[in-house]
XYZ file of N, CA and C in Angstrom:
630
model
N -23.344 9.438 -10.213
C -22.046 10.038 -9.907
C -21.143 10.061 -11.152
N -21.131 8.943 -11.887
C -20.247 8.822 -13.026
C -20.562 9.874 -14.084
N -21.843 10.255 -14.236
C -22.263 11.183 -15.278
C -21.667 12.570 -15.080
N -21.306 12.916 -13.855
C -20.753 14.240 -13.585
C -19.284 14.334 -13.966
N -18.681 13.214 -14.278
C -17.267 13.179 -14.641
C -17.149 13.070 -16.160
N -16.332 13.904 -16.796
C -16.146 13.816 -18.246
C -15.727 12.409 -18.670
N -16.274 11.942 -19.768
C -15.986 10.592 -20.247
C -14.490 10.367 -20.432
N -13.801 11.384 -20.902
C -12.360 11.268 -21.121
C -11.628 10.968 -19.815
N -12.003 11.662 -18.747
C -11.361 11.439 -17.451
C -11.703 10.064 -16.897
N -12.939 9.646 -17.135
C -13.355 8.321 -16.674
C -12.559 7.227 -17.382
N -12.339 7.406 -18.679
C -11.566 6.427 -19.453
C -10.121 6.370 -18.970
N -9.567 7.515 -18.614
C -8.197 7.545 -18.087
C -8.100 6.730 -16.799
N -9.061 6.933 -15.919
C -9.057 6.209 -14.644
C -9.188 4.711 -14.874
N -10.066 4.319 -15.785
C -10.267 2.897 -16.083
C -9.023 2.292 -16.727
N -8.340 3.079 -17.544
C -7.118 2.598 -18.190
C -6.027 2.346 -17.160
N -5.852 3.274 -16.229
C -4.851 3.092 -15.171
C -5.191 1.884 -14.309
N -6.464 1.706 -14.032
C -6.894 0.549 -13.249
C -6.597 -0.749 -13.992
N -6.859 -0.775 -15.294
C -6.607 -1.971 -16.099
C -5.122 -2.313 -16.120
N -4.278 -1.303 -16.218
C -2.832 -1.531 -16.217
C -2.365 -2.066 -14.869
N -2.902 -1.521 -13.789
C -2.533 -1.992 -12.452
C -2.959 -3.441 -12.255
N -4.183 -3.767 -12.628
C -4.676 -5.135 -12.472
C -3.862 -6.115 -13.312
N -3.508 -5.709 -14.522
C -2.702 -6.570 -15.385
C -1.338 -6.824 -14.765
N -0.753 -5.778 -14.211
C 0.555 -5.894 -13.557
C 0.492 -6.853 -12.374
N -0.526 -6.711 -11.535
C -0.661 -7.566 -10.352
C -0.858 -9.023 -10.744
N -1.620 -9.257 -11.799
C -1.847 -10.628 -12.254
C -0.570 -11.245 -12.794
N 0.233 -10.442 -13.467
C 1.465 -10.952 -14.066
C 2.562 -11.189 -13.038
N 2.603 -10.367 -12.004
C 3.664 -10.511 -11.002
C 3.583 -11.871 -10.318
N 2.416 -12.214 -9.775
C 2.301 -13.498 -9.084
C 3.392 -13.625 -8.051
N 4.235 -14.627 -8.210
C 5.359 -14.818 -7.299
C 6.653 -14.265 -7.888
N 6.564 -13.663 -9.066
C 7.760 -13.143 -9.722
C 8.165 -11.790 -9.144
N 9.345 -11.356 -9.534
C 9.810 -10.019 -9.184
C 9.253 -9.034 -10.204
N 9.086 -7.804 -9.773
C 8.604 -6.756 -10.672
C 9.550 -6.585 -11.848
N 10.830 -6.819 -11.628
C 11.826 -6.703 -12.695
C 11.556 -7.688 -13.827
N 10.956 -8.820 -13.482
C 10.704 -9.863 -14.476
C 9.448 -9.614 -15.303
N 8.697 -8.610 -14.933
C 7.477 -8.271 -15.668
C 7.787 -7.084 -16.574
N 7.572 -7.258 -17.863
C 7.907 -6.216 -18.826
C 6.678 -5.390 -19.211
N 6.947 -4.148 -19.564
C 5.865 -3.244 -19.953
C 5.056 -3.838 -21.094
N 5.748 -4.479 -22.041
C 5.052 -5.087 -23.179
C 4.032 -6.124 -22.716
N 4.403 -6.908 -21.700
C 3.487 -7.925 -21.171
C 2.265 -7.283 -20.522
N 2.519 -6.237 -19.745
C 1.426 -5.541 -19.057
C 0.451 -4.959 -20.076
N 1.011 -4.305 -21.099
C 0.169 -3.677 -22.123
C -0.630 -4.713 -22.905
N 0.005 -5.829 -23.206
C -0.688 -6.880 -23.952
C -1.855 -7.433 -23.147
N -1.619 -7.675 -21.872
C -2.672 -8.233 -21.022
C -3.816 -7.241 -20.826
N -3.471 -5.970 -20.694
C -4.491 -4.934 -20.482
C -5.098 -4.446 -21.796
N -4.483 -4.885 -22.918
C -4.924 -4.459 -24.254
C -4.849 -2.937 -24.395
N -3.695 -2.426 -23.991
C -3.442 -0.982 -24.027
C -2.052 -0.760 -24.628
N -1.869 0.279 -25.407
C -0.596 0.520 -26.084
C 0.487 0.993 -25.119
N 1.747 0.794 -25.536
C 2.875 1.258 -24.722
C 2.876 2.781 -24.607
N 2.472 3.443 -25.672
C 2.414 4.908 -25.650
C 1.467 5.375 -24.546
N 0.324 4.712 -24.458
C -0.655 5.062 -23.421
C -0.116 4.734 -22.039
N 0.572 3.591 -21.924
C 1.157 3.205 -20.636
C 2.061 4.312 -20.111
N 3.006 4.739 -20.940
C 3.987 5.733 -20.487
C 3.379 7.124 -20.334
N 2.214 7.319 -20.913
C 1.508 8.582 -20.711
C 1.030 8.693 -19.267
N 0.598 7.562 -18.717
C 0.088 7.547 -17.347
C 1.160 7.197 -16.321
N 2.101 6.354 -16.717
C 3.174 5.921 -15.821
C 4.513 6.106 -16.539
N 5.146 7.283 -16.410
C 6.403 7.573 -17.105
C 7.485 6.523 -16.871
N 7.477 5.900 -15.695
C 8.388 4.798 -15.399
C 7.564 3.603 -14.937
N 8.029 2.428 -15.263
C 7.285 1.224 -14.868
C 7.077 1.184 -13.359
N 8.077 1.645 -12.618
C 8.004 1.618 -11.157
C 6.882 2.494 -10.597
N 6.408 3.435 -11.400
C 5.304 4.284 -10.945
C 4.050 3.466 -10.665
N 3.951 2.296 -11.276
C 2.833 1.393 -10.992
C 2.881 0.909 -9.549
N 4.085 0.659 -9.052
C 4.241 0.230 -7.662
C 3.804 1.333 -6.701
N 4.186 2.559 -7.020
C 3.803 3.687 -6.168
C 2.287 3.872 -6.198
N 1.700 3.694 -7.368
C 0.249 3.810 -7.520
C -0.458 2.747 -6.681
N 0.081 1.536 -6.729
C -0.475 0.445 -5.920
C -0.394 0.793 -4.438
N 0.751 1.298 -4.005
C 0.947 1.641 -2.601
C 0.011 2.767 -2.182
N -0.221 3.704 -3.076
C -1.124 4.815 -2.795
C -2.524 4.282 -2.479
N -2.997 3.396 -3.321
C -4.329 2.825 -3.128
C -4.368 1.941 -1.887
N -3.299 1.195 -1.648
C -3.252 0.275 -0.509
C -3.337 1.047 0.810
N -2.562 2.108 0.928
C -2.578 2.903 2.163
C -3.935 3.586 2.338
N -4.492 4.097 1.253
C -5.813 4.731 1.333
C -6.870 3.730 1.785
N -6.796 2.514 1.260
C -7.733 1.457 1.674
C -7.662 1.226 3.177
N -6.446 1.153 3.702
C -6.272 0.895 5.134
C -6.809 2.068 5.966
N -6.553 3.271 5.531
C -7.033 4.444 6.268
C -8.555 4.485 6.314
N -9.192 4.145 5.205
C -10.654 4.122 5.162
C -11.213 3.030 6.062
N -10.578 1.870 6.034
C -11.032 0.759 6.881
C -10.958 1.132 8.357
N -9.857 1.747 8.741
C -9.679 2.106 10.150
C -10.595 3.254 10.559
N -10.903 4.135 9.605
C -11.813 5.245 9.907
C -13.216 4.734 10.206
N -13.576 3.610 9.592
C -14.909 3.026 9.788
C -14.905 1.903 10.820
N -13.795 1.766 11.531
C -13.649 0.661 12.481
C -13.354 1.197 13.883
N -13.754 0.456 14.905
C -13.422 0.872 16.278
C -11.971 0.548 16.641
N -11.275 -0.141 15.740
C -9.894 -0.522 16.022
C -9.011 0.713 16.141
N -8.129 0.690 17.133
C -7.191 1.780 17.341
C -5.948 1.236 18.031
N -4.919 2.027 18.074
C -3.699 1.610 18.752
C -3.101 0.343 18.170
N -2.729 -0.585 19.044
C -2.101 -1.829 18.600
C -3.051 -2.688 17.784
N -4.339 -2.593 18.059
C -5.328 -3.336 17.285
C -5.358 -2.844 15.837
N -5.223 -1.541 15.658
C -5.188 -0.965 14.314
C -3.921 -1.389 13.579
N -2.805 -1.423 14.294
C -1.554 -1.877 13.685
C -1.660 -3.331 13.249
N -2.276 -4.146 14.084
C -2.455 -5.554 13.727
C -3.310 -5.678 12.465
N -4.295 -4.818 12.331
C -5.141 -4.820 11.136
C -4.304 -4.538 9.886
N -3.414 -3.562 9.990
C -2.536 -3.223 8.868
C -1.669 -4.417 8.495
N -1.060 -5.042 9.506
C -0.203 -6.194 9.242
C -1.003 -7.369 8.677
N -2.222 -7.527 9.158
C -3.083 -8.602 8.671
C -3.392 -8.409 7.185
N -3.576 -7.176 6.764
C -3.850 -6.892 5.360
C -2.633 -7.180 4.486
N -1.435 -6.935 5.016
C -0.224 -7.301 4.280
C -0.194 -8.814 4.089
N -0.541 -9.541 5.146
C -0.580 -11.004 5.101
C -1.576 -11.481 4.041
N -2.749 -10.872 4.004
C -3.770 -11.254 3.024
C -3.307 -10.954 1.602
N -2.708 -9.787 1.412
C -2.222 -9.418 0.082
C -1.090 -10.319 -0.372
N -0.297 -10.795 0.590
C 0.814 -11.683 0.254
C 0.308 -12.989 -0.350
N -0.848 -13.410 0.077
C -1.430 -14.641 -0.458
C -2.039 -14.412 -1.837
N -2.502 -13.183 -2.093
C -3.089 -12.863 -3.396
C -2.016 -12.509 -4.424
N -1.055 -11.705 -4.007
C 0.003 -11.233 -4.909
C 1.352 -11.361 -4.199
N 1.897 -12.572 -4.116
C 3.121 -12.824 -3.342
C 4.309 -11.939 -3.710
N 4.419 -11.557 -4.972
C 5.608 -10.828 -5.389
C 5.561 -9.330 -5.205
N 4.386 -8.777 -4.902
C 4.261 -7.319 -4.898
C 5.032 -6.660 -3.754
N 4.984 -7.245 -2.555
C 5.670 -6.628 -1.417
C 7.187 -6.690 -1.601
N 7.681 -7.817 -2.085
C 9.116 -7.933 -2.339
C 9.544 -6.949 -3.418
N 8.670 -6.727 -4.388
C 8.964 -5.758 -5.446
C 9.044 -4.348 -4.877
N 8.142 -4.027 -3.944
C 8.175 -2.719 -3.289
C 9.463 -2.538 -2.494
N 9.840 -3.585 -1.767
C 11.072 -3.524 -0.976
C 12.269 -3.306 -1.893
N 12.311 -4.058 -2.992
C 13.400 -3.909 -3.948
C 13.451 -2.512 -4.538
N 12.286 -1.969 -4.853
C 12.214 -0.619 -5.417
C 12.726 0.417 -4.418
N 12.341 0.274 -3.155
C 12.734 1.249 -2.137
C 14.232 1.236 -1.867
N 14.901 0.118 -2.160
C 16.355 0.077 -1.977
C 17.073 0.916 -3.031
N 16.358 1.265 -4.091
C 16.981 2.003 -5.191
C 16.675 3.497 -5.162
N 15.802 3.918 -4.253
C 15.483 5.350 -4.153
C 15.976 5.870 -2.810
N 16.189 7.172 -2.721
C 16.789 7.746 -1.527
C 15.788 8.068 -0.426
N 14.505 8.061 -0.762
C 13.492 8.376 0.234
C 12.193 7.693 -0.155
N 11.277 7.612 0.807
C 9.978 7.029 0.502
C 9.299 7.923 -0.529
N 8.871 7.357 -1.661
C 8.303 8.183 -2.726
C 7.018 8.893 -2.314
N 6.801 10.069 -2.896
C 5.558 10.802 -2.648
C 4.409 10.081 -3.347
N 3.289 10.008 -2.684
C 2.136 9.330 -3.256
C 1.431 10.243 -4.263
N 1.032 9.703 -5.405
C 0.351 10.530 -6.406
C -1.055 10.916 -5.964
N -1.508 12.055 -6.424
C -2.877 12.480 -6.150
C -3.833 11.651 -7.006
N -5.003 11.363 -6.475
C -6.025 10.658 -7.244
C -6.976 11.678 -7.853
N -7.331 11.465 -9.110
C -8.274 12.358 -9.769
C -9.684 12.089 -9.249
N -10.584 12.988 -9.571
C -11.977 12.802 -9.163
C -12.533 11.502 -9.729
N -12.151 11.204 -10.963
C -12.622 9.973 -11.598
C -12.090 8.740 -10.872
N -10.828 8.785 -10.469
C -10.238 7.653 -9.752
C -10.899 7.463 -8.392
N -11.202 8.546 -7.720
C -11.881 8.451 -6.425
C -13.258 7.810 -6.581
N -13.976 8.160 -7.642
C -15.283 7.560 -7.905
C -15.137 6.085 -8.266
N -14.080 5.768 -9.004
C -13.869 4.393 -9.454
C -13.524 3.463 -8.303
N -12.599 3.886 -7.462
C -12.117 3.022 -6.382
C -12.929 3.141 -5.092
N -13.505 4.304 -4.858
C -14.172 4.528 -3.571
C -15.573 5.123 -3.751
N -16.436 4.417 -4.468
C -17.795 4.938 -4.683
C -18.538 5.138 -3.364
N -19.117 6.313 -3.210
C -19.827 6.633 -1.981
C -18.935 7.208 -0.903
N -17.609 7.100 -1.090
C -16.660 7.619 -0.094
C -15.622 8.523 -0.754
N -16.004 9.109 -1.874
C -15.061 9.905 -2.650
C -14.453 11.055 -1.849
N -15.290 11.809 -1.174
C -14.793 12.967 -0.420
C -13.904 12.534 0.734
N -14.308 11.485 1.419
C -13.516 10.986 2.548
C -12.158 10.499 2.069
N -12.154 9.712 0.985
C -10.897 9.185 0.453
C -10.005 10.308 -0.056
N -10.616 11.311 -0.679
C -9.844 12.418 -1.223
C -9.229 13.307 -0.163
N -9.794 13.290 1.027
C -9.287 14.144 2.113
C -8.160 13.483 2.902
N -7.947 12.196 2.687
C -6.934 11.466 3.448
C -5.532 11.739 2.922
N -4.576 11.744 3.828
C -3.166 11.884 3.454
C -2.544 10.488 3.530
N -2.247 9.879 2.379
C -1.787 8.485 2.360
C -0.313 8.325 2.717
N 0.002 8.522 3.981
C 1.388 8.402 4.441
C 1.470 7.341 5.528
N 2.355 6.378 5.319
C 2.533 5.320 6.311
C 3.007 5.878 7.641
N 3.922 6.842 7.591
C 4.451 7.363 8.855
C 3.358 8.038 9.680
N 2.440 8.735 9.011
C 1.328 9.356 9.741
C 0.405 8.301 10.341
N 0.167 7.241 9.578
C -0.672 6.146 10.072
C -0.036 5.493 11.292
N 1.264 5.209 11.202
C 1.969 4.594 12.325
C 1.974 5.518 13.542
N 2.211 6.791 13.307
C 2.269 7.756 14.408
C 0.927 7.815 15.146
N -0.155 7.844 14.390
C -1.476 7.904 15.010
C -1.747 6.657 15.840
N -1.385 5.495 15.309
C -1.595 4.245 16.050
C -0.786 4.225 17.343
N 0.450 4.701 17.271
C 1.314 4.732 18.452
C 0.757 5.685 19.506
N 0.325 6.860 19.078
C -0.229 7.833 20.030
C -1.509 7.310 20.670
N -2.319 6.593 19.901
C -3.527 5.980 20.461
C -3.155 4.903 21.475
N -2.149 4.096 21.124
C -1.709 3.029 22.026
C -1.164 3.607 23.327
N -0.482 4.733 23.240
C 0.022 5.395 24.446
C -1.138 5.903 25.295
N -2.118 6.515 24.640
C -3.276 7.049 25.362
C -4.075 5.943 26.036
N -4.063 4.752 25.429
C -4.813 3.618 25.972
C -3.993 2.776 26.945
N -2.742 3.182 27.182
C -1.897 2.453 28.118
C -1.300 1.180 27.557
N -1.331 1.013 26.234
C -0.756 -0.188 25.611
C 0.749 -0.051 25.435
N 1.212 1.185 25.378
C 2.630 1.490 25.237
C 2.984 2.525 26.297
N 4.193 2.433 26.823
C 4.635 3.395 27.838
C 4.500 4.822 27.321
N 3.922 5.686 28.130
C 3.652 7.068 27.725
C 4.923 7.871 27.470
N 6.053 7.421 28.041
C 7.295 8.173 27.872
C 8.151 7.629 26.725
N 7.605 6.707 25.940
C 8.353 6.156 24.810
C 8.537 7.232 23.744
N 9.603 7.120 22.967
C 9.882 8.096 21.915
C 9.064 7.739 20.675
N 8.110 8.589 20.332
C 7.206 8.314 19.207
C 7.969 8.187 17.892
N 8.929 9.078 17.663
C 9.688 9.046 16.409
C 10.463 7.743 16.257
N 11.047 7.279 17.353
C 11.783 6.015 17.310
C 10.848 4.852 16.990
N 9.657 4.877 17.574
C 8.701 3.797 17.338
C 8.173 3.823 15.903
N 7.975 5.011 15.358
C 7.543 5.122 13.954
C 8.607 4.529 13.037
N 9.866 4.848 13.327
C 10.960 4.298 12.540
C 11.003 2.775 12.685
N 10.786 2.313 13.912
C 10.773 0.873 14.155
C 9.657 0.172 13.403
N 8.505 0.816 13.295
C 7.381 0.221 12.572
C 7.650 0.155 11.072
N 8.368 1.134 10.545
C 8.771 1.055 9.139
C 9.698 -0.146 8.929
N 10.608 -0.332 9.880
C 11.520 -1.474 9.808
C 10.740 -2.781 9.819
N 9.740 -2.856 10.682
C 8.916 -4.058 10.781
C 8.064 -4.246 9.533
N 7.463 -3.165 9.045
C 6.554 -3.249 7.898
C 7.232 -3.915 6.703
N 8.464 -3.505 6.426
C 9.184 -4.090 5.296
C 10.064 -5.265 5.719
N 10.729 -5.114 6.864
C 11.700 -6.119 7.284
C 11.109 -7.440 7.718
N 9.969 -7.413 8.416
C 9.358 -8.665 8.871
C 8.898 -9.498 7.684
N 8.399 -8.829 6.662
C 7.971 -9.542 5.457
C 9.173 -10.214 4.794
N 10.264 -9.467 4.687
C 11.471 -10.013 4.074
C 12.013 -11.179 4.891
N 11.953 -11.059 6.212
C 12.412 -12.142 7.087
C 11.586 -13.407 6.880
N 10.268 -13.253 6.814
C 9.399 -14.407 6.576
C 9.726 -15.054 5.235
N 9.994 -14.226 4.246
C 10.346 -14.738 2.913
C 11.654 -15.523 2.957
N 12.651 -14.973 3.646
C 13.953 -15.640 3.741
C 13.828 -16.983 4.448
N 12.971 -17.030 5.473
C 12.762 -18.269 6.218
C 11.720 -19.176 5.565
N 11.277 -18.783 4.379
C 10.302 -19.564 3.610
C 9.046 -19.859 4.428
N 8.621 -18.860 5.170
C 7.409 -18.987 5.978
C 6.260 -18.240 5.316
N 5.083 -18.839 5.337
C 3.884 -18.182 4.816
C 3.110 -17.477 5.930
N 3.602 -17.593 7.152
C 2.936 -16.952 8.285
C 3.463 -15.531 8.448
N 3.115 -14.681 7.505
C 3.600 -13.306 7.539
C 3.059 -12.564 8.752
N 1.801 -12.797 9.074
C 1.210 -12.108 10.223
C 1.929 -12.497 11.509
N 2.247 -13.780 11.661
C 2.967 -14.237 12.843
C 4.325 -13.571 12.961
N 4.980 -13.387 11.825
C 6.293 -12.737 11.822
C 6.160 -11.263 12.197
N 5.113 -10.618 11.708
C 4.865 -9.222 12.071
C 4.607 -9.096 13.568
N 3.789 -9.980 14.095
C 3.443 -9.904 15.518
C 4.662 -10.161 16.396
N 5.520 -11.073 15.974
C 6.744 -11.353 16.721
C 7.623 -10.107 16.805
N 7.825 -9.446 15.677
C 8.673 -8.255 15.652
C 8.038 -7.090 16.410
N 6.724 -6.952 16.295
C 6.032 -5.873 17.014
C 6.137 -6.079 18.520
N 6.061 -7.338 18.948
C 6.169 -7.654 20.376
C 7.545 -7.241 20.902
N 8.580 -7.454 20.087
C 9.930 -7.068 20.492
C 10.073 -5.545 20.562
N 9.400 -4.849 19.648
C 9.491 -3.389 19.617
C 8.786 -2.746 20.806
N 7.646 -3.304 21.185
C 6.814 -2.659 22.205
C 6.950 -3.244 23.608
N 7.856 -4.192 23.789
C 7.968 -4.808 25.120
C 8.546 -3.816 26.131
């Protein structure tokens, strides 16, 4: 598969991946604001000029991370029998797992979103990136629309069809509520100094769907 992709494009994909991994390692429990481009470049052994060629703003790394994260969840659910509330729990469980690996990334995303007027558009992945991150599933991953609201909407509609949620509930209101939970429950757990992020998500979801 790799041979069909020009070496130059493959190197670009690997460079972006190296920068993302370096950023995640440096964040740890810190805020994204505390991680400087110079540090990321030094760790990834890549120049600042190259960094800004791929990510015009440092915050674009966060959007890139979110793009991959949502795509990962969509692929997992596509290959899983989980649907409705079970699928939502899977999403929340993955946030919990990521919080243990990279504690500062979710708070950094929340902080970033407070500074923009709308949820940022997810970047397109190149053919090389699809091969790099999703070998064997390139076409499937490339066909997915990485939008949280679409993911939430599908889960809610499945839950309604399965009788887990009242059929007359307002889907748009529930999608908005899930966005509130996705970011807000994590922040609440952080404020209460709790590491049980999944428990906090489940508590808030129970209140939304009761």
